[in-house]
Short mmCIF file of C-alpha atoms and ligand atoms in Angstrom, two decimals:
data_model
loop_
_atom_site.label_atom_id
_atom_site.label_comp_id
_atom_site.label_asym_id
_atom_site.label_seq_id
_atom_site.Cartn_x
_atom_site.Cartn_y
_atom_site.Cartn_z
CA UNK A 27 61.31 185.57 290.23
CA UNK A 28 61.93 183.68 287.11
CA UNK A 29 60.18 180.43 288.69
CA UNK A 30 61.50 176.71 287.48
CA UNK A 31 59.18 175.30 284.40
CA UNK A 32 55.71 173.37 285.01
CA UNK A 33 56.17 169.97 285.79
CA UNK A 34 60.06 170.19 286.01
CA UNK A 35 61.79 170.05 289.68
CA UNK A 36 64.67 170.92 291.80
CA UNK A 37 66.26 167.83 293.46
CA UNK A 38 67.56 169.93 296.52
CA UNK A 39 70.32 169.13 298.52
CA UNK A 40 68.48 167.42 301.41
CA UNK A 41 66.61 165.33 298.75
CA UNK A 42 70.43 164.24 296.96
CA UNK A 43 71.31 161.86 299.47
CA UNK A 44 68.09 159.79 298.82
CA UNK A 45 68.57 159.94 295.71
CA UNK A 46 72.30 158.69 295.75
CA UNK A 47 71.25 155.86 298.21
CA UNK A 48 69.42 154.32 295.79
CA UNK A 49 72.12 155.15 292.95
CA UNK A 50 74.11 153.02 294.75
CA UNK A 51 72.44 150.49 295.63
CA UNK A 52 71.00 149.99 291.33
CA UNK A 53 74.73 149.99 290.69
CA UNK A 54 76.17 147.82 293.02
CA UNK A 55 73.27 145.32 292.36
CA UNK A 56 73.62 145.33 288.54
CA UNK A 57 77.21 145.13 288.51
CA UNK A 58 76.45 141.51 290.10
CA UNK A 59 74.15 140.78 287.62
CA UNK A 60 76.84 141.67 284.77
CA UNK A 61 75.37 144.58 283.42
CA UNK A 62 77.65 147.46 282.38
CA UNK A 63 76.86 151.39 282.61
CA UNK A 64 76.03 153.20 279.09
CA UNK A 65 75.13 156.38 279.01
CA UNK A 66 73.42 157.98 275.73
CA UNK A 67 72.32 161.94 274.88
CA UNK A 68 69.06 163.11 275.87
CA UNK A 69 68.40 164.33 272.29
CA UNK A 70 67.83 161.99 269.56
CA UNK A 71 66.38 162.88 266.06
CA UNK A 72 62.65 162.52 266.76
CA UNK A 73 62.67 159.45 264.06
CA UNK A 74 64.27 157.81 266.62
CA UNK A 75 61.10 157.61 269.03
CA UNK A 76 58.50 157.94 266.32
CA UNK A 77 59.54 154.76 264.73
CA UNK A 78 60.80 152.82 268.09
CA UNK A 79 57.68 153.75 270.13
CA UNK A 80 55.20 154.23 267.59
CA UNK A 81 53.25 156.91 265.82
CA UNK A 82 50.00 155.93 267.46
CA UNK A 83 51.03 155.84 271.12
CA UNK A 84 50.56 159.06 273.27
CA UNK A 85 53.86 159.11 274.50
CA UNK A 86 54.77 160.12 270.42
CA UNK A 87 51.28 161.68 269.62
CA UNK A 88 51.15 164.53 272.23
CA UNK A 89 54.58 164.19 274.85
CA UNK A 90 57.50 164.82 273.09
CA UNK A 91 59.45 167.68 273.57
CA UNK A 92 60.35 168.32 270.17
CA UNK A 93 62.46 171.24 268.14
CA UNK A 94 63.10 172.42 264.49
CA UNK A 95 66.66 172.11 264.79
CA UNK A 96 68.48 175.65 262.65
CA UNK A 97 69.68 173.22 260.01
CA UNK A 98 66.07 171.97 259.42
CA UNK A 99 66.14 168.80 261.35
CA UNK A 100 63.38 167.40 264.37
CA UNK A 101 64.62 166.59 267.44
CA UNK A 102 63.20 165.47 270.45
CA UNK A 103 64.48 164.80 273.72
CA UNK A 104 64.18 161.64 274.87
CA UNK A 105 60.90 160.67 276.61
CA UNK A 106 62.71 156.84 277.38
CA UNK A 107 66.14 155.59 277.24
CA UNK A 108 65.26 151.81 275.27
CA UNK A 109 65.07 153.62 271.80
CA UNK A 110 68.64 155.32 272.07
CA UNK A 111 69.67 152.14 273.87
CA UNK A 112 68.84 150.21 271.22
CA UNK A 113 69.99 152.66 268.49
CA UNK A 114 73.92 152.66 270.24
CA UNK A 115 73.76 148.93 270.58
CA UNK A 116 73.43 149.13 266.41
CA UNK A 117 75.02 151.96 265.71
CA UNK A 118 78.36 150.77 267.57
CA UNK A 119 77.77 147.64 266.88
CA UNK A 120 78.23 146.62 270.38
CA UNK A 121 77.27 142.99 269.37
CA UNK A 122 80.20 142.53 267.07
CA UNK A 123 82.32 141.12 270.06
CA UNK A 124 79.14 139.11 271.71
CA UNK A 125 75.79 139.76 270.66
CA UNK A 126 74.79 139.55 274.43
CA UNK A 127 74.95 142.74 276.12
CA UNK A 128 73.36 143.80 279.24
CA UNK A 129 73.04 147.62 280.13
CA UNK A 130 71.78 149.67 282.39
CA UNK A 131 72.06 154.22 281.93
CA UNK A 132 70.55 156.63 285.16
CA UNK A 133 69.27 159.92 283.70
CA UNK A 134 66.65 162.34 282.95
CA UNK A 135 63.44 161.65 280.54
CA UNK A 136 61.00 164.46 278.69
CA UNK A 137 57.28 163.52 278.65
CA UNK A 138 54.18 166.67 278.29
CA UNK A 139 52.28 165.27 280.36
CA UNK A 140 49.89 166.77 283.15
CA UNK A 141 51.70 167.22 286.01
CA UNK A 142 50.44 165.45 288.93
CA UNK A 143 51.81 163.49 292.07
CA UNK A 144 54.48 161.27 290.83
CA UNK A 145 53.99 162.93 286.93
CA UNK A 146 56.66 165.04 286.08
CA UNK A 147 57.41 166.52 282.65
CA UNK A 148 60.84 165.86 283.76
CA UNK A 149 61.42 162.62 285.63
CA UNK A 150 64.18 160.30 285.66
CA UNK A 151 64.32 156.39 285.26
CA UNK A 152 67.04 154.06 286.09
CA UNK A 153 66.52 151.80 282.77
CA UNK A 154 68.01 147.99 282.30
CA UNK A 155 68.51 146.92 279.42
CA UNK A 156 69.45 142.78 277.60
CA UNK A 157 70.09 142.20 274.48
CA UNK A 158 70.75 138.76 272.36
CA UNK A 159 68.81 136.59 274.74
CA UNK A 160 66.00 134.74 273.57
CA UNK A 161 64.87 132.09 275.73
CA UNK A 162 62.58 132.72 278.88
CA UNK A 163 65.39 132.14 281.97
CA UNK A 164 66.60 137.10 281.39
CA UNK A 165 63.30 137.42 281.37
CA UNK A 166 62.79 136.01 285.19
CA UNK A 167 66.05 137.01 286.00
CA UNK A 168 65.23 140.65 285.16
CA UNK A 169 62.12 140.85 287.27
CA UNK A 170 64.06 138.83 290.20
CA UNK A 171 66.81 141.67 290.00
CA UNK A 172 64.14 144.10 289.69
CA UNK A 173 62.09 142.24 293.05
CA UNK A 174 65.85 142.04 294.87
CA UNK A 175 66.46 146.09 294.08
CA UNK A 176 63.04 147.04 295.68
CA UNK A 177 63.84 144.53 298.51
CA UNK A 178 67.34 146.15 298.88
CA UNK A 179 65.83 149.38 299.70
CA UNK A 180 62.91 148.01 301.87
CA UNK A 181 60.36 148.97 299.70
CA UNK A 182 57.27 147.47 300.70
CA UNK A 183 53.77 147.60 299.40
CA UNK A 184 54.90 146.86 295.97
CA UNK A 185 53.41 144.33 293.47
CA UNK A 186 54.65 142.70 290.25
CA UNK A 187 52.29 142.49 287.75
CA UNK A 188 52.97 140.28 284.82
CA UNK A 189 51.61 139.63 281.28
CA UNK A 190 52.30 138.45 277.59
CA UNK A 191 51.76 140.65 274.59
CA UNK A 192 52.65 137.69 272.45
CA UNK A 193 54.52 137.81 268.98
CA UNK A 194 53.84 138.61 265.40
CA UNK A 195 52.67 135.04 264.61
CA UNK A 196 49.79 135.24 267.33
CA UNK A 197 49.18 138.70 267.54
CA UNK A 198 47.00 139.40 264.37
CA UNK A 199 44.19 136.79 265.40
CA UNK A 200 44.48 138.76 268.73
CA UNK A 201 43.82 141.89 267.11
CA UNK A 202 41.33 140.57 264.84
CA UNK A 203 39.42 139.70 268.04
CA UNK A 204 39.68 142.94 269.65
CA UNK A 205 38.90 144.94 266.62
CA UNK A 206 35.61 142.65 266.44
CA UNK A 207 34.65 143.90 269.77
CA UNK A 208 36.28 147.49 269.36
CA UNK A 209 33.72 148.06 266.61
CA UNK A 210 30.72 147.11 268.22
CA UNK A 211 31.94 149.29 271.26
CA UNK A 212 32.80 152.37 268.98
CA UNK A 213 30.35 155.02 269.64
CA UNK A 214 31.81 154.42 273.31
CA UNK A 215 35.17 155.57 272.68
CA UNK A 216 37.03 158.89 273.00
CA UNK A 217 38.10 160.31 269.83
CA UNK A 218 41.69 159.34 270.16
CA UNK A 219 40.60 155.70 270.24
CA UNK A 220 38.11 155.74 267.44
CA UNK A 221 40.99 156.90 265.39
CA UNK A 222 43.82 154.44 266.48
CA UNK A 223 41.24 151.74 266.85
CA UNK A 224 41.92 150.68 263.41
CA UNK A 225 45.47 150.97 262.94
CA UNK A 226 46.33 150.03 266.33
CA UNK A 227 43.53 148.46 268.53
CA UNK A 228 46.65 147.71 271.78
CA UNK A 229 46.34 151.38 272.17
CA UNK A 230 42.86 151.39 273.18
CA UNK A 231 43.29 148.66 275.80
CA UNK A 232 45.88 151.23 277.30
CA UNK A 233 43.32 154.68 277.34
CA UNK A 234 42.89 155.85 280.40
CA UNK A 235 39.40 157.21 280.21
CA UNK A 236 36.98 155.81 282.41
CA UNK A 237 34.82 155.74 278.82
CA UNK A 238 36.84 153.79 277.41
CA UNK A 239 38.04 151.54 280.05
CA UNK A 240 34.41 150.57 280.39
CA UNK A 241 33.77 149.89 276.78
CA UNK A 242 36.54 147.28 276.64
CA UNK A 243 36.10 145.65 280.10
CA UNK A 244 34.51 142.69 278.27
CA UNK A 245 37.58 143.28 275.84
CA UNK A 246 39.25 139.41 275.02
CA UNK A 247 43.13 138.81 276.40
CA UNK A 248 45.62 138.36 274.39
CA UNK A 249 46.75 135.36 276.86
CA UNK A 250 43.98 133.52 275.32
CA UNK A 251 45.32 133.68 271.81
CA UNK A 252 49.10 133.24 272.42
CA UNK A 253 50.81 130.99 270.09
CA UNK A 254 52.18 127.99 271.39
CA UNK A 255 55.98 129.18 271.29
CA UNK A 256 54.77 132.38 273.25
CA UNK A 257 52.46 130.39 275.90
CA UNK A 258 55.45 128.08 276.69
CA UNK A 259 58.25 130.81 276.77
CA UNK A 260 55.25 132.86 279.32
CA UNK A 261 55.02 129.33 281.26
CA UNK A 262 58.48 129.22 281.79
CA UNK A 263 58.74 132.68 283.26
CA UNK A 264 56.22 131.94 285.62
CA UNK A 265 57.77 128.96 286.94
CA UNK A 266 61.21 130.08 287.05
CA UNK A 267 59.79 133.22 288.76
CA UNK A 268 58.32 130.82 291.35
CA UNK A 269 60.97 128.95 291.65
CA UNK A 270 62.99 132.51 292.65
CA UNK A 271 60.48 132.92 295.28
CA UNK A 272 59.03 136.02 293.42
CA UNK A 273 55.53 137.39 293.78
CA UNK A 274 53.63 137.99 291.02
CA UNK A 275 50.43 138.77 290.00
CA UNK A 276 49.08 137.71 286.11
CA UNK A 277 47.21 140.71 284.67
CA UNK A 278 45.39 139.93 281.59
CA UNK A 279 44.43 144.01 281.09
CA UNK A 280 47.95 144.64 281.20
CA UNK A 281 49.04 146.57 278.57
CA UNK A 282 52.15 149.17 278.12
CA UNK A 283 51.84 152.30 276.70
CA UNK A 284 54.57 151.57 274.07
CA UNK A 285 54.22 149.71 270.86
CA UNK A 286 57.28 147.83 270.98
CA UNK A 287 56.47 145.11 272.90
CA UNK A 288 56.61 141.34 272.45
CA UNK A 289 56.14 138.73 274.76
CA UNK A 290 56.78 138.97 278.36
CA UNK A 291 55.61 142.67 280.03
CA UNK A 292 55.81 143.37 283.13
CA UNK A 293 54.86 146.79 285.65
CA UNK A 294 55.69 146.66 289.63
CA UNK A 295 53.05 148.51 291.11
CA UNK A 296 52.04 150.05 294.32
CA UNK A 297 49.24 151.78 296.05
CA UNK A 298 50.80 154.10 298.14
CA UNK A 299 51.27 157.31 294.87
CA UNK A 300 47.71 157.66 293.82
CA UNK A 301 47.15 157.09 290.64
CA UNK A 302 50.30 156.97 289.63
CA UNK A 303 50.50 153.64 290.72
CA UNK A 304 53.82 152.12 288.05
CA UNK A 305 57.35 152.50 290.03
CA UNK A 306 58.68 150.14 287.07
CA UNK A 307 57.79 149.26 284.17
CA UNK A 308 59.20 147.00 280.84
CA UNK A 309 59.19 143.73 278.87
CA UNK A 310 60.47 141.69 276.12
CA UNK A 311 61.02 143.71 272.70
CA UNK A 312 62.38 141.31 270.17
CA UNK A 313 61.81 142.85 267.28
CA UNK A 314 62.94 146.51 268.29
CA UNK A 315 66.72 146.24 267.16
CA UNK A 316 65.17 144.88 263.61
CA UNK A 317 62.99 147.74 262.82
CA UNK A 318 65.93 150.31 264.05
CA UNK A 319 68.42 148.51 261.11
CA UNK A 320 69.92 146.43 263.24
CA UNK A 321 70.44 142.60 262.87
CA UNK A 322 67.50 140.93 264.39
CA UNK A 323 68.18 140.22 267.99
CA UNK A 324 65.87 139.33 271.15
CA UNK A 325 65.68 142.13 273.90
CA UNK A 326 64.04 142.48 277.45
CA UNK A 327 64.47 145.63 279.52
CA UNK A 328 63.11 147.89 282.34
CA UNK A 329 63.17 151.43 283.27
CA UNK A 330 62.06 151.97 287.74
CA UNK A 331 60.66 155.79 287.32
CA UNK A 332 63.36 157.04 289.73
CA UNK A 333 61.41 160.00 290.94
CA UNK A 334 58.33 157.92 292.56
CA UNK A 335 60.66 155.36 293.86
CA UNK A 336 61.75 158.32 295.74
CA UNK A 337 58.60 158.88 296.80
CA UNK A 338 57.75 155.53 298.20
CA UNK A 339 60.81 155.43 300.10
CA UNK A 340 61.21 159.10 301.38
CA UNK A 341 57.82 158.14 303.27
CA UNK A 342 59.90 156.05 305.27
CA UNK A 343 63.77 156.26 304.88
CA UNK A 344 65.77 158.87 305.46
CA UNK A 345 69.54 159.16 304.22
CA UNK A 346 71.29 162.30 306.16
CA UNK A 347 73.70 164.42 304.75
CA UNK A 348 77.10 163.64 305.99
CA UNK A 349 78.02 165.83 309.64
CA UNK A 350 81.22 167.55 310.00
CA UNK A 351 83.70 165.26 312.16
CA UNK A 352 84.76 168.44 313.63
CA UNK A 353 83.81 172.01 313.55
CA UNK A 354 87.28 174.56 314.16
CA UNK A 355 85.37 177.69 316.43
CA UNK A 356 88.47 180.15 315.31
CA UNK A 357 88.48 183.31 317.50
CA UNK A 358 90.49 185.96 315.90
CA UNK A 359 92.26 186.41 312.52
CA UNK A 360 95.48 184.65 313.72
CA UNK A 361 93.28 181.75 314.47
CA UNK A 362 91.56 181.57 311.57
CA UNK A 363 94.14 181.66 309.24
CA UNK A 364 95.13 178.63 311.18
CA UNK A 365 91.63 177.31 311.20
CA UNK A 366 92.04 177.41 307.32
CA UNK A 367 94.78 175.49 307.00
CA UNK A 368 93.55 172.30 309.25
CA UNK A 369 90.53 172.56 307.51
CA UNK A 370 92.30 172.39 303.89
CA UNK A 371 94.43 169.42 305.14
CA UNK A 372 92.00 167.68 307.39
CA UNK A 373 89.70 167.68 303.67
CA UNK A 374 92.26 166.63 301.73
CA UNK A 375 92.71 163.72 304.11
CA UNK A 376 88.83 162.61 303.51
CA UNK A 377 87.64 164.29 307.16
CA UNK A 378 84.99 166.67 306.73
CA UNK A 379 85.57 170.25 308.44
CA UNK A 380 84.11 173.26 309.02
CA UNK A 381 84.80 176.58 310.45
CA UNK A 382 83.39 179.70 310.28
CA UNK A 383 85.12 182.44 307.78
CA UNK A 384 84.30 185.69 309.34
CA UNK A 385 84.76 187.60 312.16
CA UNK A 386 82.13 185.89 315.16
CA UNK A 387 81.63 185.79 318.08
CA UNK A 388 81.72 182.27 320.29
CA UNK A 389 78.34 181.72 320.41
CA UNK A 390 77.24 182.16 317.23
CA UNK A 391 79.86 179.91 316.04
CA UNK A 392 79.03 177.44 318.64
CA UNK A 393 75.19 177.78 317.28
CA UNK A 394 76.36 176.89 313.78
CA UNK A 395 78.34 174.08 314.45
CA UNK A 396 75.35 172.85 316.76
CA UNK A 397 73.03 173.42 313.38
CA UNK A 398 75.48 171.81 311.31
CA UNK A 399 75.33 168.07 313.58
CA UNK A 400 78.99 168.64 313.99
CA UNK A 401 80.55 165.96 316.03
CA UNK A 402 82.91 168.01 317.54
CA UNK A 403 83.94 171.55 318.06
CA UNK A 404 87.67 173.11 319.06
CA UNK A 405 87.83 176.12 320.46
CA UNK A 406 90.59 178.22 319.53
CA UNK A 407 91.89 181.97 319.87
CA UNK A 408 94.83 183.63 320.52
CA UNK A 409 95.58 182.23 324.19
CA UNK A 410 95.15 178.62 322.82
CA UNK A 411 97.95 179.13 320.24
CA UNK A 412 100.09 180.62 322.79
CA UNK A 413 99.67 178.25 325.18
CA UNK A 414 99.28 175.18 322.17
CA UNK A 415 96.48 173.48 323.76
CA UNK A 416 92.47 173.96 323.16
CA UNK A 417 89.40 172.86 324.23
CA UNK A 418 87.81 170.30 322.13
CA UNK A 419 83.75 169.04 322.68
CA UNK A 420 82.17 166.39 322.34
CA UNK A 421 78.53 168.09 321.27
CA UNK A 422 77.12 164.58 321.91
CA UNK A 423 78.29 163.92 325.41
CA UNK A 424 79.75 167.21 326.12
CA UNK A 425 82.39 166.15 327.55
CA UNK A 426 86.14 167.99 326.96
CA UNK A 427 89.16 167.22 326.83
CA UNK A 428 92.59 169.72 326.43
CA UNK A 429 94.54 168.75 323.16
CA UNK A 430 97.69 169.79 321.94
CA UNK A 431 97.58 171.42 319.09
CA UNK A 432 100.60 170.89 317.21
CA UNK A 433 99.54 167.01 316.66
CA UNK A 434 96.40 167.89 315.94
CA UNK A 435 96.14 167.67 312.06
CA UNK A 436 97.57 164.17 312.78
CA UNK A 437 95.89 162.86 315.82
CA UNK A 438 92.56 163.61 314.07
CA UNK A 439 93.58 161.97 310.63
CA UNK A 440 94.23 158.85 312.90
CA UNK A 441 90.85 159.20 314.33
CA UNK A 442 92.78 159.45 317.60
CA UNK A 443 90.94 162.80 319.24
CA UNK A 444 89.01 162.16 322.71
P1 HAM B 503 57.17 153.95 280.99
O1 HAM B 503 56.38 152.46 281.63
O2 HAM B 503 57.17 154.60 279.81
O3 HAM B 503 58.52 152.27 280.23
O4 HAM B 503 58.24 154.18 282.28
C1 HAM B 503 58.74 153.38 283.21
C2 HAM B 503 58.47 154.41 284.38
O5 HAM B 503 58.94 155.48 284.64
C3 HAM B 503 56.99 154.25 284.87
O6 HAM B 503 56.54 152.61 285.49
C4 HAM B 503 57.05 155.75 286.46
O7 HAM B 503 57.34 154.79 287.24
C5 HAM B 503 58.08 156.16 285.39
N1 HAM B 503 57.83 157.36 284.45
C6 HAM B 503 57.05 157.19 283.00
N2 HAM B 503 56.91 158.92 283.13
C7 HAM B 503 56.58 159.34 284.25
C8 HAM B 503 56.40 160.97 284.90
N3 HAM B 503 55.67 161.92 283.53
N4 HAM B 503 56.83 161.35 285.89
C9 HAM B 503 57.49 160.58 286.24
N5 HAM B 503 57.91 159.44 286.39
C10 HAM B 503 57.58 158.73 285.01
C11 HAM B 503 59.36 153.07 279.61
O8 HAM B 503 60.04 154.01 279.80
C12 HAM B 503 60.04 152.04 278.49
N6 HAM B 503 61.50 152.19 278.67
C13 HAM B 503 60.71 150.70 279.66
C14 HAM B 503 61.50 149.99 279.19
C15 HAM B 503 62.97 149.60 279.38
N7 HAM B 503 61.08 148.60 278.19
C16 HAM B 503 61.65 148.10 278.50
N8 HAM B 503 63.19 148.52 278.01
#
């Protein structure tokens, strides 16, 4: 038997209800904050991610699913959505009418990481991006929206971590200080970090290898090197969050795994998923639109790890699949044909009705109705068709009522039966 690919997974019908519930909650909330849905392809030119996310990141160095198209072009299954949305923003001049644009997208991403609980090679993100706003209001608003999202879903045991990564004005000074420390501890670093150390020292701070973590434990923190503009921006963000009642923790060690971030960066972490603690992450990326060939445009966004959120929520929240309002237990060919028409008509009216398609005993049909959780069962055979009346059984109360078959469909449509 052919099994699915390692690190990929099926989301089965019983699980999908929770995914839909989360999606509905997200969409309703995002609409109230003025975010429009955008859908971008799952494959892009490799160069977009290499330039967007950064050549020295784990994602670009070792996690992308890249293939040679037959024309010789290199294409990559998207490891995230931000670069694609920025590309679309530039390509379609989405800034032309109004440079302040807000988007969200929900869909699969692909990273060839080592699979484990909460970490997959195909995973889903709920991704949100806002363009054109340089001031600190939008930073706080996005984090507030994320906070509301988790609150509405009833997710507890999460904590917002917040940091600032500065800007091209203040980062060089920090890089110098960091590089000086890295020089001292070079021989304790992993091969990746030694290679990255000179080109992109910030990446070393994101390394998960315990020896590297230990080696950089005394590394300087970027918040101590912020320029005056970045410092004020960050301070406003924290003040605004406090005013909105969003709890957060300043996390001087938080550096994100993608290179495009500037200033405010954040993660929502949980303690219920073991090693994969981040259920959402994001931040400002004020230089990315320009880097990818667009007009200089400040931007900020985040992505929620949909799979991880489902795992966190699934422990407390059960969303049931809809159950049939009625099961028609039909006995005999004529009754089955009648049931077939009733089912069609009721489904067209939005009422979920099930029936048995094969010639099965009443006992077996009742069993199935029970298994499906049908609210009521109508038992129809030749005798019922002849008398024009049939027995309608309420499966919860076991109450039985004689109903007139002629008006059955209309009565059910008006939900006036029993
Ligand atoms: P990220 O931190 O790489 O950021 O991913 C965001 C979230 O996606 C993570 O916090 C995690 O919940 C989930 N995630 C990442 N990798 C996996 C995986 N292998 N399996 C399951 N879940 C995973 C970004 O992708 C940025 N594009 C976010 C952003 C948007 N920044 C600005 N705008």
